[in-house]
PDB file of C-alpha atoms and ligand atoms in Angstrom:
ATOM      1  CA  UNK A   5       0.000   0.000   0.000  1.00 33.00           C
ATOM      2  CA  UNK A   6       2.959   2.278   0.584  1.00 34.00           C
ATOM      3  CA  UNK A   7       3.276   3.023  -3.118  1.00 39.00           C
ATOM      4  CA  UNK A   8      -0.475   3.311  -3.622  1.00 40.00           C
ATOM      5  CA  UNK A   9      -0.192   6.913  -4.657  1.00 38.00           C
ATOM      6  CA  UNK A  10       1.843   6.153  -7.735  1.00 54.00           C
ATOM      7  CA  UNK A  11       2.904   9.165  -9.699  1.00 76.00           C
ATOM      8  CA  UNK A  12       2.190   9.571 -13.377  1.00 83.00           C
ATOM      9  CA  UNK A  13       4.676   9.937 -16.196  1.00 90.00           C
ATOM     10  CA  UNK A  14       4.188  11.154 -19.714  1.00 93.00           C
ATOM     11  CA  UNK A  15       5.923   8.884 -22.242  1.00 96.00           C
ATOM     12  CA  UNK A  16       6.225   8.747 -26.011  1.00 96.00           C
ATOM     13  CA  UNK A  17       5.853   5.491 -27.953  1.00 96.00           C
ATOM     14  CA  UNK A  18       9.190   5.352 -29.719  1.00 96.00           C
ATOM     15  CA  UNK A  19       8.796   2.074 -31.561  1.00 96.00           C
ATOM     16  CA  UNK A  20       6.255  -0.683 -32.133  1.00 96.00           C
ATOM     17  CA  UNK A  21       7.481  -4.102 -33.265  1.00 97.00           C
ATOM     18  CA  UNK A  22       5.612  -7.287 -34.177  1.00 96.00           C
ATOM     19  CA  UNK A  23       7.518  -9.876 -32.151  1.00 97.00           C
ATOM     20  CA  UNK A  24       5.232 -12.925 -32.529  1.00 96.00           C
ATOM     21  CA  UNK A  25       1.831 -13.712 -33.967  1.00 95.00           C
ATOM     22  CA  UNK A  26      -0.615 -11.432 -32.143  1.00 94.00           C
ATOM     23  CA  UNK A  27       2.050  -9.737 -29.990  1.00 96.00           C
ATOM     24  CA  UNK A  28       3.419  -6.201 -30.337  1.00 97.00           C
ATOM     25  CA  UNK A  29       6.341  -4.819 -28.363  1.00 98.00           C
ATOM     26  CA  UNK A  30       6.236  -1.134 -27.447  1.00 97.00           C
ATOM     27  CA  UNK A  31       9.238   0.975 -26.467  1.00 98.00           C
ATOM     28  CA  UNK A  32       8.344   3.931 -24.237  1.00 97.00           C
ATOM     29  CA  UNK A  33      10.579   6.900 -23.419  1.00 97.00           C
ATOM     30  CA  UNK A  34       9.846   9.836 -21.159  1.00 96.00           C
ATOM     31  CA  UNK A  35       8.396  12.675 -23.165  1.00 95.00           C
ATOM     32  CA  UNK A  36      10.687  15.173 -21.397  1.00 95.00           C
ATOM     33  CA  UNK A  37      13.774  13.031 -22.139  1.00 94.00           C
ATOM     34  CA  UNK A  38      14.416  12.309 -18.438  1.00 95.00           C
ATOM     35  CA  UNK A  39      15.253   9.046 -16.710  1.00 96.00           C
ATOM     36  CA  UNK A  40      12.623   6.498 -15.765  1.00 96.00           C
ATOM     37  CA  UNK A  41      12.475   4.922 -12.288  1.00 95.00           C
ATOM     38  CA  UNK A  42      14.442   1.668 -11.948  1.00 94.00           C
ATOM     39  CA  UNK A  43      12.020  -1.270 -11.848  1.00 95.00           C
ATOM     40  CA  UNK A  44      12.998  -4.700 -10.495  1.00 96.00           C
ATOM     41  CA  UNK A  45      11.988  -7.843 -12.416  1.00 97.00           C
ATOM     42  CA  UNK A  46       8.285  -8.617 -12.080  1.00 96.00           C
ATOM     43  CA  UNK A  47       7.234  -4.944 -12.048  1.00 95.00           C
ATOM     44  CA  UNK A  48       4.325  -3.634 -14.074  1.00 92.00           C
ATOM     45  CA  UNK A  49       3.052  -0.225 -15.113  1.00 92.00           C
ATOM     46  CA  UNK A  50      -0.477   1.000 -15.714  1.00 87.00           C
ATOM     47  CA  UNK A  51      -0.957   2.551 -19.127  1.00 89.00           C
ATOM     48  CA  UNK A  52      -3.710   5.102 -19.685  1.00 85.00           C
ATOM     49  CA  UNK A  53      -4.901   4.589 -23.247  1.00 82.00           C
ATOM     50  CA  UNK A  54      -6.275   7.548 -25.199  1.00 78.00           C
ATOM     51  CA  UNK A  55      -9.607   5.706 -25.545  1.00 75.00           C
ATOM     52  CA  UNK A  56     -10.121   6.091 -21.782  1.00 74.00           C
ATOM     53  CA  UNK A  57      -9.122   2.548 -20.740  1.00 78.00           C
ATOM     54  CA  UNK A  58      -6.304   1.751 -18.340  1.00 79.00           C
ATOM     55  CA  UNK A  59      -4.359  -1.482 -18.578  1.00 85.00           C
ATOM     56  CA  UNK A  60      -1.479  -3.038 -16.654  1.00 87.00           C
ATOM     57  CA  UNK A  61       1.563  -4.395 -18.501  1.00 93.00           C
ATOM     58  CA  UNK A  62       4.687  -6.084 -17.151  1.00 95.00           C
ATOM     59  CA  UNK A  63       8.001  -4.420 -17.914  1.00 97.00           C
ATOM     60  CA  UNK A  64      10.412  -6.531 -19.911  1.00 97.00           C
ATOM     61  CA  UNK A  65      13.366  -4.180 -19.664  1.00 96.00           C
ATOM     62  CA  UNK A  66      16.067  -5.082 -17.120  1.00 93.00           C
ATOM     63  CA  UNK A  67      16.103  -3.276 -13.772  1.00 91.00           C
ATOM     64  CA  UNK A  68      19.210  -1.308 -14.738  1.00 92.00           C
ATOM     65  CA  UNK A  69      17.520   0.241 -17.796  1.00 94.00           C
ATOM     66  CA  UNK A  70      16.273   3.743 -17.011  1.00 95.00           C
ATOM     67  CA  UNK A  71      16.329   5.192 -20.517  1.00 97.00           C
ATOM     68  CA  UNK A  72      13.199   3.380 -21.718  1.00 97.00           C
ATOM     69  CA  UNK A  73      10.596   0.789 -20.790  1.00 98.00           C
ATOM     70  CA  UNK A  74       9.600  -2.070 -23.101  1.00 98.00           C
ATOM     71  CA  UNK A  75       6.237  -3.781 -22.772  1.00 97.00           C
ATOM     72  CA  UNK A  76       4.562  -6.449 -24.910  1.00 97.00           C
ATOM     73  CA  UNK A  77       0.855  -6.496 -25.690  1.00 95.00           C
ATOM     74  CA  UNK A  78      -0.941  -9.622 -26.906  1.00 94.00           C
ATOM     75  CA  UNK A  79      -4.144  -9.162 -28.861  1.00 91.00           C
ATOM     76  CA  UNK A  80      -6.877 -10.655 -26.687  1.00 84.00           C
ATOM     77  CA  UNK A  81      -9.735 -12.023 -28.822  1.00 78.00           C
ATOM     78  CA  UNK A  82     -12.100 -11.025 -25.993  1.00 74.00           C
ATOM     79  CA  UNK A  83     -10.574  -7.538 -25.764  1.00 70.00           C
ATOM     80  CA  UNK A  84     -12.867  -4.858 -24.397  1.00 67.00           C
ATOM     81  CA  UNK A  85     -10.853  -2.189 -26.183  1.00 74.00           C
ATOM     82  CA  UNK A  86      -7.446  -2.431 -24.469  1.00 84.00           C
ATOM     83  CA  UNK A  87      -5.216  -4.777 -26.453  1.00 88.00           C
ATOM     84  CA  UNK A  88      -7.323  -4.413 -29.629  1.00 89.00           C
ATOM     85  CA  UNK A  89      -6.884  -0.627 -29.476  1.00 89.00           C
ATOM     86  CA  UNK A  90      -3.118  -0.976 -29.075  1.00 92.00           C
ATOM     87  CA  UNK A  91      -2.950  -3.369 -32.024  1.00 92.00           C
ATOM     88  CA  UNK A  92      -5.287  -1.467 -34.339  1.00 91.00           C
ATOM     89  CA  UNK A  93      -4.746   2.221 -33.573  1.00 89.00           C
ATOM     90  CA  UNK A  94      -1.620   2.957 -31.536  1.00 91.00           C
ATOM     91  CA  UNK A  95       1.167   4.490 -33.643  1.00 92.00           C
ATOM     92  CA  UNK A  96       4.812   5.264 -32.965  1.00 94.00           C
ATOM     93  CA  UNK A  97       5.109   8.869 -31.794  1.00 94.00           C
ATOM     94  CA  UNK A  98       1.936   8.796 -29.684  1.00 93.00           C
ATOM     95  CA  UNK A  99       2.017  10.248 -26.184  1.00 93.00           C
ATOM     96  CA  UNK A 100       0.721   8.087 -23.341  1.00 93.00           C
ATOM     97  CA  UNK A 101       0.393   8.507 -19.615  1.00 90.00           C
ATOM     98  CA  UNK A 102       1.784   5.704 -17.468  1.00 91.00           C
ATOM     99  CA  UNK A 103       2.096   5.062 -13.746  1.00 88.00           C
ATOM    100  CA  UNK A 104       5.410   4.601 -12.045  1.00 90.00           C
ATOM    101  CA  UNK A 105       6.156   0.849 -11.722  1.00 92.00           C
ATOM    102  CA  UNK A 106       4.882  -1.352  -8.940  1.00 88.00           C
ATOM    103  CA  UNK A 107       5.845  -4.935  -8.194  1.00 90.00           C
ATOM    104  CA  UNK A 108       3.441  -7.646  -7.030  1.00 88.00           C
ATOM    105  CA  UNK A 109       5.675 -10.429  -8.363  1.00 93.00           C
ATOM    106  CA  UNK A 110       9.216  -9.923  -7.017  1.00 94.00           C
ATOM    107  CA  UNK A 111      12.034 -12.453  -7.330  1.00 96.00           C
ATOM    108  CA  UNK A 112      13.297 -14.063  -4.133  1.00 94.00           C
ATOM    109  CA  UNK A 113      16.741 -13.278  -2.780  1.00 92.00           C
ATOM    110  CA  UNK A 114      19.365 -15.892  -2.058  1.00 90.00           C
ATOM    111  CA  UNK A 115      20.814 -18.900  -3.861  1.00 91.00           C
ATOM    112  CA  UNK A 116      17.717 -21.158  -4.108  1.00 95.00           C
ATOM    113  CA  UNK A 117      16.957 -22.111  -7.740  1.00 97.00           C
ATOM    114  CA  UNK A 118      14.038 -20.509  -9.591  1.00 98.00           C
ATOM    115  CA  UNK A 119      11.578 -22.651 -11.539  1.00 98.00           C
ATOM    116  CA  UNK A 120       9.607 -20.366 -13.848  1.00 98.00           C
ATOM    117  CA  UNK A 121       6.398 -21.333 -15.646  1.00 98.00           C
ATOM    118  CA  UNK A 122       4.997 -19.018 -18.318  1.00 98.00           C
ATOM    119  CA  UNK A 123       1.875 -19.370 -20.428  1.00 97.00           C
ATOM    120  CA  UNK A 124       1.423 -17.201 -23.540  1.00 96.00           C
ATOM    121  CA  UNK A 125       1.911 -13.499 -22.871  1.00 95.00           C
ATOM    122  CA  UNK A 126       2.633 -14.452 -19.235  1.00 96.00           C
ATOM    123  CA  UNK A 127       6.217 -14.678 -20.482  1.00 97.00           C
ATOM    124  CA  UNK A 128       6.635 -10.896 -20.052  1.00 97.00           C
ATOM    125  CA  UNK A 129       7.441 -10.683 -16.312  1.00 97.00           C
ATOM    126  CA  UNK A 130       9.196 -14.061 -16.544  1.00 98.00           C
ATOM    127  CA  UNK A 131      11.547 -12.781 -19.286  1.00 98.00           C
ATOM    128  CA  UNK A 132      12.435  -9.846 -17.006  1.00 98.00           C
ATOM    129  CA  UNK A 133      13.123 -12.380 -14.231  1.00 98.00           C
ATOM    130  CA  UNK A 134      15.333 -14.496 -16.489  1.00 98.00           C
ATOM    131  CA  UNK A 135      17.418 -11.408 -17.345  1.00 97.00           C
ATOM    132  CA  UNK A 136      17.790 -10.623 -13.654  1.00 97.00           C
ATOM    133  CA  UNK A 137      18.690 -14.222 -12.723  1.00 97.00           C
ATOM    134  CA  UNK A 138      21.287 -14.355 -15.507  1.00 96.00           C
ATOM    135  CA  UNK A 139      22.779 -11.004 -14.439  1.00 95.00           C
ATOM    136  CA  UNK A 140      23.093 -12.316 -10.868  1.00 95.00           C
ATOM    137  CA  UNK A 141      24.526 -15.680 -11.932  1.00 95.00           C
ATOM    138  CA  UNK A 142      21.685 -17.584 -10.280  1.00 95.00           C
ATOM    139  CA  UNK A 143      20.197 -20.967 -11.122  1.00 96.00           C
ATOM    140  CA  UNK A 144      16.950 -21.075 -13.166  1.00 98.00           C
ATOM    141  CA  UNK A 145      14.792 -23.254 -15.371  1.00 98.00           C
ATOM    142  CA  UNK A 146      11.909 -22.031 -17.522  1.00 98.00           C
ATOM    143  CA  UNK A 147       8.885 -23.982 -18.754  1.00 98.00           C
ATOM    144  CA  UNK A 148       7.308 -21.906 -21.519  1.00 98.00           C
ATOM    145  CA  UNK A 149       3.946 -22.958 -22.954  1.00 98.00           C
ATOM    146  CA  UNK A 150       2.031 -21.414 -25.848  1.00 97.00           C
ATOM    147  CA  UNK A 151      -0.794 -22.499 -28.089  1.00 95.00           C
ATOM    148  CA  UNK A 152       1.729 -22.646 -30.957  1.00 96.00           C
ATOM    149  CA  UNK A 153       5.404 -21.891 -31.604  1.00 96.00           C
ATOM    150  CA  UNK A 154       4.693 -18.796 -33.733  1.00 96.00           C
ATOM    151  CA  UNK A 155       2.832 -17.199 -30.821  1.00 96.00           C
ATOM    152  CA  UNK A 156       5.874 -17.474 -28.532  1.00 97.00           C
ATOM    153  CA  UNK A 157       7.689 -14.176 -27.954  1.00 97.00           C
ATOM    154  CA  UNK A 158      11.338 -13.881 -26.839  1.00 97.00           C
ATOM    155  CA  UNK A 159      12.141 -17.485 -27.760  1.00 96.00           C
ATOM    156  CA  UNK A 160      15.552 -16.758 -29.298  1.00 96.00           C
ATOM    157  CA  UNK A 161      16.716 -14.458 -26.508  1.00 97.00           C
ATOM    158  CA  UNK A 162      15.540 -16.962 -23.910  1.00 98.00           C
ATOM    159  CA  UNK A 163      17.525 -19.767 -25.519  1.00 97.00           C
ATOM    160  CA  UNK A 164      20.540 -17.455 -25.818  1.00 97.00           C
ATOM    161  CA  UNK A 165      20.208 -16.531 -22.133  1.00 97.00           C
ATOM    162  CA  UNK A 166      20.033 -20.217 -21.195  1.00 97.00           C
ATOM    163  CA  UNK A 167      23.145 -21.178 -23.129  1.00 96.00           C
ATOM    164  CA  UNK A 168      25.065 -18.184 -21.802  1.00 94.00           C
ATOM    165  CA  UNK A 169      24.185 -18.839 -18.164  1.00 94.00           C
ATOM    166  CA  UNK A 170      23.608 -22.559 -17.663  1.00 93.00           C
ATOM    167  CA  UNK A 171      19.860 -22.005 -17.418  1.00 96.00           C
ATOM    168  CA  UNK A 172      17.319 -24.204 -19.144  1.00 97.00           C
ATOM    169  CA  UNK A 173      14.315 -23.480 -21.389  1.00 98.00           C
ATOM    170  CA  UNK A 174      11.735 -26.224 -21.869  1.00 98.00           C
ATOM    171  CA  UNK A 175       9.178 -25.246 -24.515  1.00 97.00           C
ATOM    172  CA  UNK A 176       5.685 -26.698 -24.878  1.00 98.00           C
ATOM    173  CA  UNK A 177       3.471 -25.918 -27.883  1.00 97.00           C
ATOM    174  CA  UNK A 178      -0.095 -27.113 -27.368  1.00 97.00           C
ATOM    175  CA  UNK A 179      -0.717 -27.643 -31.095  1.00 96.00           C
ATOM    176  CA  UNK A 180       2.195 -30.103 -31.287  1.00 97.00           C
ATOM    177  CA  UNK A 181       0.543 -32.171 -28.516  1.00 96.00           C
ATOM    178  CA  UNK A 182      -2.947 -32.409 -29.978  1.00 95.00           C
ATOM    179  CA  UNK A 183      -4.014 -29.198 -28.211  1.00 94.00           C
ATOM    180  CA  UNK A 184      -3.067 -30.578 -24.782  1.00 96.00           C
ATOM    181  CA  UNK A 185      -1.811 -27.899 -22.335  1.00 96.00           C
ATOM    182  CA  UNK A 186       1.437 -28.169 -20.391  1.00 98.00           C
ATOM    183  CA  UNK A 187       1.151 -30.549 -17.421  1.00 98.00           C
ATOM    184  CA  UNK A 188       1.906 -28.033 -14.688  1.00 98.00           C
ATOM    185  CA  UNK A 189       1.554 -30.623 -11.923  1.00 98.00           C
ATOM    186  CA  UNK A 190       4.287 -32.698 -13.582  1.00 98.00           C
ATOM    187  CA  UNK A 191       6.587 -29.655 -13.789  1.00 98.00           C
ATOM    188  CA  UNK A 192       6.027 -28.880 -10.116  1.00 98.00           C
ATOM    189  CA  UNK A 193       6.609 -32.506  -9.097  1.00 97.00           C
ATOM    190  CA  UNK A 194      10.053 -32.432 -10.755  1.00 97.00           C
ATOM    191  CA  UNK A 195      11.139 -29.079  -9.265  1.00 97.00           C
ATOM    192  CA  UNK A 196      14.062 -29.123  -6.795  1.00 97.00           C
ATOM    193  CA  UNK A 197      12.686 -29.264  -3.268  1.00 95.00           C
ATOM    194  CA  UNK A 198      14.370 -25.984  -2.300  1.00 96.00           C
ATOM    195  CA  UNK A 199      13.185 -24.087  -5.407  1.00 97.00           C
ATOM    196  CA  UNK A 200      11.091 -20.953  -5.579  1.00 97.00           C
ATOM    197  CA  UNK A 201       8.268 -21.495  -8.071  1.00 98.00           C
ATOM    198  CA  UNK A 202       6.900 -18.713 -10.283  1.00 98.00           C
ATOM    199  CA  UNK A 203       3.938 -18.835 -12.632  1.00 97.00           C
ATOM    200  CA  UNK A 204       2.350 -16.254 -14.916  1.00 96.00           C
ATOM    201  CA  UNK A 205      -0.180 -17.274 -17.521  1.00 94.00           C
ATOM    202  CA  UNK A 206      -3.876 -17.708 -18.239  1.00 91.00           C
ATOM    203  CA  UNK A 207      -6.293 -18.533 -15.434  1.00 88.00           C
ATOM    204  CA  UNK A 208      -6.484 -22.326 -16.060  1.00 92.00           C
ATOM    205  CA  UNK A 209      -2.672 -22.564 -15.865  1.00 95.00           C
ATOM    206  CA  UNK A 210      -2.532 -20.553 -12.648  1.00 93.00           C
ATOM    207  CA  UNK A 211      -5.346 -22.552 -11.098  1.00 91.00           C
ATOM    208  CA  UNK A 212      -3.480 -25.784 -11.994  1.00 95.00           C
ATOM    209  CA  UNK A 213      -0.275 -24.313 -10.552  1.00 95.00           C
ATOM    210  CA  UNK A 214      -1.965 -23.392  -7.264  1.00 92.00           C
ATOM    211  CA  UNK A 215      -3.450 -26.887  -6.977  1.00 93.00           C
ATOM    212  CA  UNK A 216      -0.061 -28.489  -7.724  1.00 96.00           C
ATOM    213  CA  UNK A 217       1.753 -26.361  -5.130  1.00 95.00           C
ATOM    214  CA  UNK A 218      -0.727 -26.769  -2.273  1.00 92.00           C
ATOM    215  CA  UNK A 219       1.833 -28.690  -0.191  1.00 93.00           C
ATOM    216  CA  UNK A 220       4.669 -26.192  -0.860  1.00 95.00           C
ATOM    217  CA  UNK A 221       5.602 -23.472   1.633  1.00 93.00           C
ATOM    218  CA  UNK A 222       3.555 -20.442   0.572  1.00 88.00           C
ATOM    219  CA  UNK A 223       6.554 -18.113   0.633  1.00 90.00           C
ATOM    220  CA  UNK A 224       8.140 -20.142  -2.197  1.00 95.00           C
ATOM    221  CA  UNK A 225       5.094 -20.048  -4.488  1.00 94.00           C
ATOM    222  CA  UNK A 226       4.634 -16.893  -6.559  1.00 93.00           C
ATOM    223  CA  UNK A 227       1.983 -16.031  -9.139  1.00 92.00           C
ATOM    224  CA  UNK A 228       1.042 -13.093 -11.315  1.00 90.00           C
ATOM    225  CA  UNK A 229      -2.393 -13.014 -12.898  1.00 82.00           C
ATOM    226  CA  UNK A 230      -3.266 -11.121 -16.035  1.00 71.00           C
ATOM    227  CA  UNK A 231      -6.736 -12.618 -16.294  1.00 56.00           C
ATOM    228  CA  UNK A 232      -9.326 -13.033 -13.566  1.00 46.00           C
ATOM    229  CA  UNK A 233      -9.630 -16.526 -12.080  1.00 43.00           C
ATOM    230  CA  UNK A 234     -12.163 -18.857 -13.654  1.00 40.00           C
ATOM    231  CA  UNK A 235     -13.693 -19.068 -10.188  1.00 38.00           C
ATOM    232  CA  UNK A 236     -16.704 -16.742 -10.074  1.00 36.00           C
ATOM    233  CA  UNK A 237     -15.912 -13.306  -8.687  1.00 35.00           C
ATOM    234  CA  UNK A 238     -19.344 -11.922  -7.832  1.00 37.00           C
ATOM    235  CA  UNK A 239     -18.296  -8.293  -7.775  1.00 38.00           C
ATOM    236  CA  UNK A 240     -21.840  -7.022  -8.209  1.00 37.00           C
ATOM    237  CA  UNK A 241     -23.620  -9.183  -5.695  1.00 41.00           C
ATOM    238  CA  UNK A 242     -22.375  -7.502  -2.535  1.00 49.00           C
ATOM    239  CA  UNK A 243     -24.824  -6.727   0.254  1.00 66.00           C
ATOM    240  CA  UNK A 244     -25.113  -3.153   1.509  1.00 84.00           C
ATOM    241  CA  UNK A 245     -22.523  -2.025   4.053  1.00 90.00           C
ATOM    242  CA  UNK A 246     -20.844   1.175   5.187  1.00 92.00           C
ATOM    243  CA  UNK A 247     -17.274   2.307   4.772  1.00 95.00           C
ATOM    244  CA  UNK A 248     -15.621   4.851   7.042  1.00 95.00           C
ATOM    245  CA  UNK A 249     -12.828   6.790   5.355  1.00 95.00           C
ATOM    246  CA  UNK A 250     -10.598   7.885   8.220  1.00 94.00           C
ATOM    247  CA  UNK A 251      -8.565  10.478   6.335  1.00 92.00           C
ATOM    248  CA  UNK A 252     -11.658  12.543   5.613  1.00 88.00           C
ATOM    249  CA  UNK A 253     -13.855  11.299   8.456  1.00 89.00           C
ATOM    250  CA  UNK A 254     -16.618  10.482   5.961  1.00 93.00           C
ATOM    251  CA  UNK A 255     -18.872   7.438   6.093  1.00 94.00           C
ATOM    252  CA  UNK A 256     -20.299   6.269   2.761  1.00 94.00           C
ATOM    253  CA  UNK A 257     -22.796   3.588   1.815  1.00 91.00           C
ATOM    254  CA  UNK A 258     -21.796   0.788  -0.526  1.00 90.00           C
ATOM    255  CA  UNK A 259     -25.129  -0.274  -2.006  1.00 84.00           C
ATOM    256  CA  UNK A 260     -25.858  -3.822  -3.060  1.00 77.00           C
ATOM    257  CA  UNK A 261     -24.382  -4.414  -6.517  1.00 72.00           C
ATOM    258  CA  UNK A 262     -21.677  -1.729  -6.130  1.00 79.00           C
ATOM    259  CA  UNK A 263     -18.015  -1.980  -5.271  1.00 86.00           C
ATOM    260  CA  UNK A 264     -16.245   0.171  -2.700  1.00 92.00           C
ATOM    261  CA  UNK A 265     -14.332   1.780  -5.554  1.00 91.00           C
ATOM    262  CA  UNK A 266     -17.560   2.717  -7.332  1.00 86.00           C
ATOM    263  CA  UNK A 267     -19.033   4.096  -4.108  1.00 89.00           C
ATOM    264  CA  UNK A 268     -15.917   6.238  -3.605  1.00 90.00           C
ATOM    265  CA  UNK A 269     -16.133   7.598  -7.142  1.00 86.00           C
ATOM    266  CA  UNK A 270     -19.844   8.366  -6.853  1.00 83.00           C
ATOM    267  CA  UNK A 271     -19.068  10.293  -3.660  1.00 87.00           C
ATOM    268  CA  UNK A 272     -16.313  12.294  -5.368  1.00 87.00           C
ATOM    269  CA  UNK A 273     -13.478  10.548  -3.520  1.00 89.00           C
ATOM    270  CA  UNK A 274     -10.402  10.198  -5.699  1.00 87.00           C
ATOM    271  CA  UNK A 275      -8.716   6.789  -5.329  1.00 89.00           C
ATOM    272  CA  UNK A 276      -6.154   5.175  -7.617  1.00 87.00           C
ATOM    273  CA  UNK A 277      -7.337   2.236  -9.712  1.00 85.00           C
ATOM    274  CA  UNK A 278      -6.564   0.547 -13.002  1.00 81.00           C
ATOM    275  CA  UNK A 279      -7.877  -2.898 -13.962  1.00 79.00           C
ATOM    276  CA  UNK A 280     -11.092  -2.934 -11.863  1.00 80.00           C
ATOM    277  CA  UNK A 281     -10.804  -6.739 -11.847  1.00 79.00           C
ATOM    278  CA  UNK A 282      -8.770  -7.449  -8.735  1.00 84.00           C
ATOM    279  CA  UNK A 283      -5.627  -8.135 -10.733  1.00 83.00           C
ATOM    280  CA  UNK A 284      -3.241  -5.177 -10.686  1.00 84.00           C
ATOM    281  CA  UNK A 285      -3.202  -4.116  -7.020  1.00 87.00           C
ATOM    282  CA  UNK A 286      -3.445  -0.391  -7.755  1.00 88.00           C
ATOM    283  CA  UNK A 287      -6.520  -0.009  -5.535  1.00 92.00           C
ATOM    284  CA  UNK A 288      -5.129  -1.990  -2.580  1.00 93.00           C
ATOM    285  CA  UNK A 289      -6.115  -0.152   0.610  1.00 95.00           C
ATOM    286  CA  UNK A 290      -5.243  -0.603   4.273  1.00 96.00           C
ATOM    287  CA  UNK A 291      -8.035  -1.954   6.498  1.00 96.00           C
ATOM    288  CA  UNK A 292      -8.190  -0.376   9.970  1.00 95.00           C
ATOM    289  CA  UNK A 293     -11.302  -2.169  11.291  1.00 93.00           C
ATOM    290  CA  UNK A 294     -13.928  -4.621  10.047  1.00 92.00           C
ATOM    291  CA  UNK A 295     -13.503  -7.853   8.077  1.00 93.00           C
ATOM    292  CA  UNK A 296     -13.265  -7.756   4.283  1.00 94.00           C
ATOM    293  CA  UNK A 297     -14.932 -10.306   2.017  1.00 91.00           C
ATOM    294  CA  UNK A 298     -11.929 -10.875  -0.278  1.00 91.00           C
ATOM    295  CA  UNK A 299     -12.873 -11.545  -3.900  1.00 86.00           C
ATOM    296  CA  UNK A 300      -9.689 -10.638  -5.715  1.00 84.00           C
ATOM    297  CA  UNK A 301      -7.151 -12.779  -7.555  1.00 78.00           C
ATOM    298  CA  UNK A 302      -4.185 -10.904  -6.167  1.00 84.00           C
ATOM    299  CA  UNK A 303      -3.716 -11.180  -2.399  1.00 87.00           C
ATOM    300  CA  UNK A 304      -2.143 -14.371  -1.104  1.00 83.00           C
ATOM    301  CA  UNK A 305      -4.201 -16.620   1.175  1.00 81.00           C
ATOM    302  CA  UNK A 306      -2.056 -15.435   4.072  1.00 85.00           C
ATOM    303  CA  UNK A 307      -2.715 -11.778   3.225  1.00 88.00           C
ATOM    304  CA  UNK A 308      -6.430 -12.492   2.942  1.00 91.00           C
ATOM    305  CA  UNK A 309      -6.462 -14.130   6.356  1.00 91.00           C
ATOM    306  CA  UNK A 310      -4.530 -11.242   7.886  1.00 93.00           C
ATOM    307  CA  UNK A 311      -7.250  -8.822   6.705  1.00 93.00           C
ATOM    308  CA  UNK A 312      -4.768  -5.929   6.737  1.00 94.00           C
ATOM    309  CA  UNK A 313      -5.584  -4.785   3.218  1.00 96.00           C
ATOM    310  CA  UNK A 314      -8.454  -4.973   0.769  1.00 96.00           C
ATOM    311  CA  UNK A 315      -8.710  -4.731  -3.014  1.00 94.00           C
ATOM    312  CA  UNK A 316     -11.537  -2.212  -3.193  1.00 94.00           C
ATOM    313  CA  UNK A 317     -12.439  -2.672  -6.865  1.00 90.00           C
ATOM    314  CA  UNK A 318     -13.976  -6.079  -6.239  1.00 88.00           C
ATOM    315  CA  UNK A 319     -14.001  -7.122  -2.571  1.00 90.00           C
ATOM    316  CA  UNK A 320     -16.815  -6.535  -0.105  1.00 90.00           C
ATOM    317  CA  UNK A 321     -17.341  -6.687   3.635  1.00 91.00           C
ATOM    318  CA  UNK A 322     -18.354  -9.401   6.059  1.00 89.00           C
ATOM    319  CA  UNK A 323     -19.095  -6.776   8.698  1.00 90.00           C
ATOM    320  CA  UNK A 324     -21.667  -3.938   8.469  1.00 90.00           C
ATOM    321  CA  UNK A 325     -18.819  -1.388   8.685  1.00 92.00           C
ATOM    322  CA  UNK A 326     -15.320  -1.354   7.197  1.00 94.00           C
ATOM    323  CA  UNK A 327     -12.857   1.322   8.288  1.00 95.00           C
ATOM    324  CA  UNK A 328     -10.323   2.100   5.574  1.00 96.00           C
ATOM    325  CA  UNK A 329      -7.176   4.191   5.345  1.00 95.00           C
ATOM    326  CA  UNK A 330      -8.640   6.513   2.719  1.00 93.00           C
TER     327      UNK A 330
HETATM  328  S1  LIG B  28      -7.932  -1.645  -9.762  1.00 54.32           S
HETATM  329 FE1  LIG B  28      -6.680  -3.349 -10.239  1.00 54.32          FE
HETATM  330  S2  LIG B  28      -6.857  -4.545  -8.435  1.00 54.32           S
HETATM  331 FE2  LIG B  28      -8.269  -2.971  -8.133  1.00 54.32          FE
END
């Protein structure tokens, strides 16, 4: 929550490249020519698109790069105007507003090996991690799954990184296995017992990963979602409750069918948000009293049980009153 009030930066799209079927890579530089904040592997930025939508994208540039940020955008067939707009309308030279980076998916410290599992465009934070692991001379293995080989971005640089560093890239193309997805449980069962496990990919892959890692220590299991879980997230079925905003002393109603974020906006209270799906963490808010009804895909089980923070774009309340640090 400490970096909840992320500042905004104006950037220019310097270059757009087609790097795989359905994937464009964007290079962003500060419009005023200044340096960008350093961003450790796993970080993402929110991008404000000129069509009014905001989307989160993982940075693929190494932490040491402060001259530009690279992101990759996959065209989502179910796009509600985010990725489709980038693919169809965004041109080099355009100005965009972005947030400063935030990191919900940091790499562990120490010598334990990293086992990385990426599905589709979930390779973006994982590629940043590989670069960091190589730079630090640490042990890693990547399992990279895509629907087909031509949809796989960064394949050559990943293989080059593996041969230069003693890492390992195991590729899995669904269409070469009769459409069968990567067996994530099998990957997990063969991971070294002291490994840290990382997964970023579509919801079915992440759900399989969480099932396969149930017996692992939670602090060695790391996920990043870019799609809401397949599990239902009934964000508009919340019962009425009240929220006290301690910074202003106001108490507002959250009517049935609304989220706390929507209630704040209706009441003219400015709070940061981006995805509105419980994925990016931008709206994470400290809970001072009351018990949240967590419905996000972001907080760990431990964080949910601690009830210290709430993702206000989708979670509700189990108590008639929630007191929030807003
Ligand atoms: S706005 Fe993205 S998690 Fe709430």
